[in-house]
Tab-separated table of C-alpha atoms in Angstrom:
chain	number	residue	atom	x	y	z
A	1	GLN	CA	40.203	117.386	82.667
A	2	LYS	CA	41.438	119.594	85.479
A	3	GLU	CA	43.638	118.013	88.067
A	4	VAL	CA	41.360	119.040	90.937
A	5	GLU	CA	37.720	119.958	90.514
A	6	GLN	CA	35.451	121.674	92.978
A	7	ASP	CA	31.982	123.133	92.647
A	8	PRO	CA	32.509	126.899	92.954
A	9	GLY	CA	29.065	127.508	94.441
A	10	PRO	CA	28.037	129.849	95.876
A	11	LEU	CA	26.513	127.651	98.535
A	12	SER	CA	24.061	129.277	100.931
A	13	VAL	CA	22.786	127.491	104.045
A	14	PRO	CA	20.903	128.495	107.204
A	15	GLU	CA	22.749	128.700	110.490
A	16	GLY	CA	22.964	125.314	112.188
A	17	ALA	CA	22.864	123.312	108.951
A	18	ILE	CA	25.318	120.573	108.063
A	19	VAL	CA	27.484	121.610	105.148
A	20	SER	CA	29.100	119.194	102.724
A	21	LEU	CA	31.924	120.391	100.508
A	22	ASN	CA	33.517	118.116	97.944
A	23	CYS	CA	36.390	117.780	95.532
A	24	THR	CA	37.337	115.249	92.909
A	25	TYR	CA	40.776	114.722	91.503
A	26	SER	CA	42.364	112.853	88.651
A	27	ASN	CA	45.869	111.991	89.838
A	28	SER	CA	45.811	108.770	91.859
A	29	ALA	CA	49.309	109.533	93.141
A	30	PHE	CA	48.054	112.242	95.495
A	31	GLN	CA	48.596	111.181	99.090
A	32	TYR	CA	48.206	114.309	101.186
A	33	PHE	CA	44.871	116.091	101.335
A	34	MET	CA	44.089	119.422	102.872
A	35	TRP	CA	41.240	121.854	103.321
A	36	TYR	CA	41.885	125.556	103.583
A	37	ARG	CA	39.499	128.318	104.542
A	38	GLN	CA	39.906	131.724	102.964
A	39	TYR	CA	38.038	134.769	104.170
A	40	SER	CA	37.481	137.593	101.736
A	41	ARG	CA	40.732	139.409	100.907
A	42	LYS	CA	42.736	137.249	103.290
A	43	GLY	CA	45.230	134.437	102.869
A	44	PRO	CA	44.098	130.808	103.111
A	45	GLU	CA	44.389	129.131	106.496
A	46	LEU	CA	44.785	125.411	106.966
A	47	LEU	CA	41.720	123.722	108.460
A	48	MET	CA	42.323	120.026	108.075
A	49	TYR	CA	45.185	117.847	106.923
A	50	THR	CA	44.946	114.120	106.229
A	51	TYR	CA	47.230	111.526	104.793
A	52	SER	CA	45.833	108.808	102.510
A	53	SER	CA	42.282	107.488	102.954
A	54	GLY	CA	40.041	107.746	105.961
A	55	ASN	CA	38.305	110.238	108.194
A	56	LYS	CA	39.608	112.926	110.476
A	57	GLU	CA	37.543	114.959	112.893
A	58	ASP	CA	38.358	118.271	114.534
A	59	GLY	CA	35.563	119.923	116.442
A	60	ARG	CA	32.732	120.726	114.056
A	61	PHE	CA	34.826	119.756	111.023
A	62	THR	CA	35.236	116.288	109.532
A	63	ALA	CA	37.417	115.511	106.538
A	64	GLN	CA	36.930	112.342	104.516
A	65	VAL	CA	39.184	110.909	101.847
A	66	ASP	CA	38.132	108.133	99.484
A	67	LYS	CA	41.142	107.399	97.325
A	68	SER	CA	39.389	104.620	95.429
A	69	SER	CA	36.874	107.164	94.140
A	70	LYS	CA	39.357	110.050	94.060
A	71	TYR	CA	36.935	112.052	96.134
A	72	ILE	CA	37.396	114.107	99.261
A	73	SER	CA	34.853	115.837	101.457
A	74	LEU	CA	34.678	118.352	104.248
A	75	PHE	CA	31.673	118.349	106.549
A	76	ILE	CA	30.822	121.254	108.809
A	77	ARG	CA	28.334	120.560	111.588
A	78	ASP	CA	26.242	123.226	113.280
A	79	SER	CA	27.389	125.804	110.750
A	80	GLN	CA	27.869	129.355	111.984
A	81	PRO	CA	27.843	132.702	110.173
A	82	SER	CA	31.568	132.900	110.946
A	83	ASP	CA	32.031	129.852	108.698
A	84	SER	CA	31.115	132.030	105.704
A	85	ALA	CA	34.217	131.906	103.528
A	86	THR	CA	35.687	130.196	100.506
A	87	TYR	CA	36.856	126.643	101.130
A	88	LEU	CA	39.747	125.338	99.088
A	89	CYS	CA	40.624	121.693	98.824
A	90	ALA	CA	44.259	120.956	98.164
A	91	MET	CA	46.420	117.920	97.648
A	92	SER	CA	49.977	116.884	96.995
A	93	LEU	CA	52.142	113.957	96.001
A	94	LYS	CA	54.161	111.753	98.260
A	95	THR	CA	57.643	113.186	97.840
A	96	SER	CA	60.111	114.802	100.157
A	97	TYR	CA	58.640	118.140	99.272
A	98	ASP	CA	55.338	118.674	97.628
A	99	LYS	CA	53.855	121.134	95.226
A	100	VAL	CA	50.336	121.616	96.437
A	101	ILE	CA	47.542	121.631	93.873
A	102	PHE	CA	44.497	123.623	94.862
A	103	GLY	CA	40.936	123.355	93.763
A	104	PRO	CA	39.235	126.598	92.684
A	105	GLY	CA	37.301	126.856	95.948
A	106	THR	CA	33.659	126.777	97.028
A	107	SER	CA	32.103	129.956	98.341
A	108	LEU	CA	29.936	129.310	101.414
A	109	SER	CA	27.487	131.672	103.057
A	110	VAL	CA	25.855	130.745	106.358
A	111	ILE	CA	22.739	132.830	106.872
A	112	PRO	CA	21.795	133.737	110.494
B	1	ASN	CA	54.946	133.674	117.064
B	2	ALA	CA	54.444	135.936	114.079
B	3	GLY	CA	52.890	134.384	111.019
B	4	VAL	CA	53.986	134.715	107.443
B	5	MET	CA	54.399	138.360	106.564
B	6	GLN	CA	54.020	139.889	103.154
B	7	ASN	CA	54.543	143.422	102.018
B	8	PRO	CA	53.312	145.523	100.564
B	9	ARG	CA	49.701	144.453	101.006
B	10	HIS	CA	48.623	146.488	98.018
B	11	LEU	CA	50.803	147.510	95.107
B	12	VAL	CA	49.845	149.618	92.134
B	13	ARG	CA	52.090	149.745	89.102
B	14	ARG	CA	51.789	151.137	85.609
B	15	ARG	CA	52.421	148.950	82.620
B	16	GLY	CA	56.132	148.495	82.036
B	17	GLN	CA	57.189	149.091	85.634
B	18	GLU	CA	58.707	146.539	87.977
B	19	ALA	CA	56.890	144.976	90.908
B	20	ARG	CA	58.735	143.582	93.926
B	21	LEU	CA	56.808	141.471	96.398
B	22	ARG	CA	58.350	140.436	99.705
B	23	CYS	CA	57.674	137.484	101.939
B	24	SER	CA	59.063	136.761	105.395
B	25	PRO	CA	58.372	133.160	106.407
B	26	MET	CA	57.356	132.039	109.842
B	27	LYS	CA	60.180	131.679	112.315
B	28	GLY	CA	61.931	128.386	111.821
B	29	HIS	CA	60.526	127.818	108.333
B	30	SER	CA	63.051	127.495	105.553
B	31	HIS	CA	60.667	126.578	102.722
B	32	VAL	CA	58.809	129.256	100.815
B	33	TYR	CA	56.171	128.916	98.129
B	34	TRP	CA	54.643	131.567	95.923
B	35	TYR	CA	51.136	131.320	94.476
B	36	ARG	CA	49.042	133.536	92.257
B	37	GLN	CA	45.290	133.835	92.605
B	38	LEU	CA	43.231	135.326	89.842
B	39	PRO	CA	39.578	136.323	90.364
B	40	GLU	CA	37.268	133.273	90.332
B	41	GLU	CA	40.257	130.962	90.069
B	42	GLY	CA	42.121	128.879	92.576
B	43	LEU	CA	45.616	129.341	93.802
B	44	LYS	CA	48.178	128.465	91.174
B	45	PHE	CA	51.613	127.348	92.225
B	46	MET	CA	54.433	129.468	90.895
B	47	VAL	CA	57.693	128.605	92.597
B	48	TYR	CA	59.142	126.755	95.577
B	49	LEU	CA	62.352	127.897	97.233
B	50	GLN	CA	64.575	126.959	100.085
B	51	LYS	CA	67.269	129.235	101.393
B	52	GLU	CA	69.443	130.298	98.444
B	53	ASN	CA	67.943	127.640	96.182
B	54	ILE	CA	65.098	127.432	93.717
B	55	ILE	CA	63.681	123.930	94.027
B	56	ASP	CA	60.766	124.053	91.610
B	57	GLU	CA	59.860	126.937	89.324
B	58	SER	CA	57.600	124.980	87.011
B	59	GLY	CA	54.712	127.376	87.610
B	60	MET	CA	56.629	130.534	86.821
B	61	PRO	CA	56.052	132.278	83.508
B	62	LYS	CA	59.159	131.944	81.379
B	63	GLU	CA	59.737	135.660	81.033
B	64	ARG	CA	59.627	138.679	83.316
B	65	PHE	CA	59.130	136.681	86.546
B	66	SER	CA	61.888	135.725	88.960
B	67	ALA	CA	62.143	134.721	92.588
B	68	GLU	CA	64.842	134.491	95.193
B	69	PHE	CA	65.221	133.532	98.824
B	70	PRO	CA	68.586	134.792	100.029
B	71	LYS	CA	70.466	133.520	103.037
B	72	GLU	CA	69.447	136.651	104.908
B	73	GLY	CA	66.237	138.542	104.435
B	74	PRO	CA	62.860	137.874	102.888
B	75	SER	CA	61.976	136.000	99.762
B	76	ILE	CA	61.387	138.288	96.797
B	77	LEU	CA	59.093	137.741	93.834
B	78	ARG	CA	60.005	140.143	91.059
B	79	ILE	CA	57.897	140.931	88.047
B	80	GLN	CA	59.565	143.032	85.391
B	81	GLN	CA	57.731	145.112	82.802
B	82	VAL	CA	54.339	144.381	84.305
B	83	VAL	CA	51.282	144.027	82.101
B	84	ARG	CA	47.601	144.257	83.007
B	85	GLY	CA	47.317	140.477	83.035
B	86	ASP	CA	49.693	140.390	85.993
B	87	SER	CA	47.015	141.974	88.186
B	88	ALA	CA	46.224	139.367	90.826
B	89	ALA	CA	46.685	138.439	94.453
B	90	TYR	CA	50.081	136.914	95.130
B	91	PHE	CA	50.347	134.705	98.172
B	92	CYS	CA	53.403	133.431	99.890
B	93	ALA	CA	53.393	130.365	102.110
B	94	SER	CA	56.038	128.795	104.291
B	95	SER	CA	56.521	125.414	105.841
B	96	PRO	CA	58.992	123.682	108.093
B	97	ALA	CA	61.239	121.114	106.497
B	98	ARG	CA	59.736	117.708	105.652
B	99	TYR	CA	56.075	118.634	106.114
B	100	ASN	CA	53.413	119.697	103.712
B	101	GLU	CA	51.495	122.008	105.942
B	102	GLN	CA	51.873	125.415	104.375
B	103	PHE	CA	51.020	128.546	106.279
B	104	PHE	CA	49.955	131.449	104.136
B	105	GLY	CA	50.587	135.113	104.377
B	106	PRO	CA	47.865	137.730	103.816
B	107	GLY	CA	48.858	138.255	100.207
B	108	THR	CA	49.901	141.185	98.066
B	109	ARG	CA	47.291	142.532	95.723
B	110	LEU	CA	48.936	143.826	92.596
B	111	THR	CA	47.050	146.170	90.326
B	112	VAL	CA	48.551	147.122	86.999
B	113	LEU	CA	47.117	150.270	85.456
């Protein structure tokens, strides 16, 4: 079993739709959870960062962490064509420094 | 405030040559991480460095790969005697001390002919 699993997609939605992106993980010791967005041929950029369980909202983006189920989600409301990218979930352990483990990414296309 | 810088952006090498990839972290960041991204795969951790120290190189192949982050200058990822399987995008990230937020550079795309 891979440490972090993510449906690679591709996921195609119409503009304005609500998008749900998900990851599951196997290591219950993970404490820090992140979502990165990566445009084609660019480096990943951090979108959301949460610690432990709960929800975090930032504009059109909401990140949810359910540690009991080892499941994290990213919701995008009112999706825009500019949201078309690959979304990578990532997580790390609770230590003074952390090696981040990335999921393989979900490719999202928002159709105008 | 300049972001993480990587150069070159594209690098072509023939089998057996050496590849040197450079990474300049964001200002004030003393932690550098190198990742490799193969097509259709996620980012794979390679090595984590602080100034003049390798903290974790558990993701580095045992042979031909090395990394450094000198007191002055950029971090260098060196690949000796490259093979076609080394073709990938190599990303560098940096972070300030004590935090996990890593800021990525644009990557170096290595092609081995």
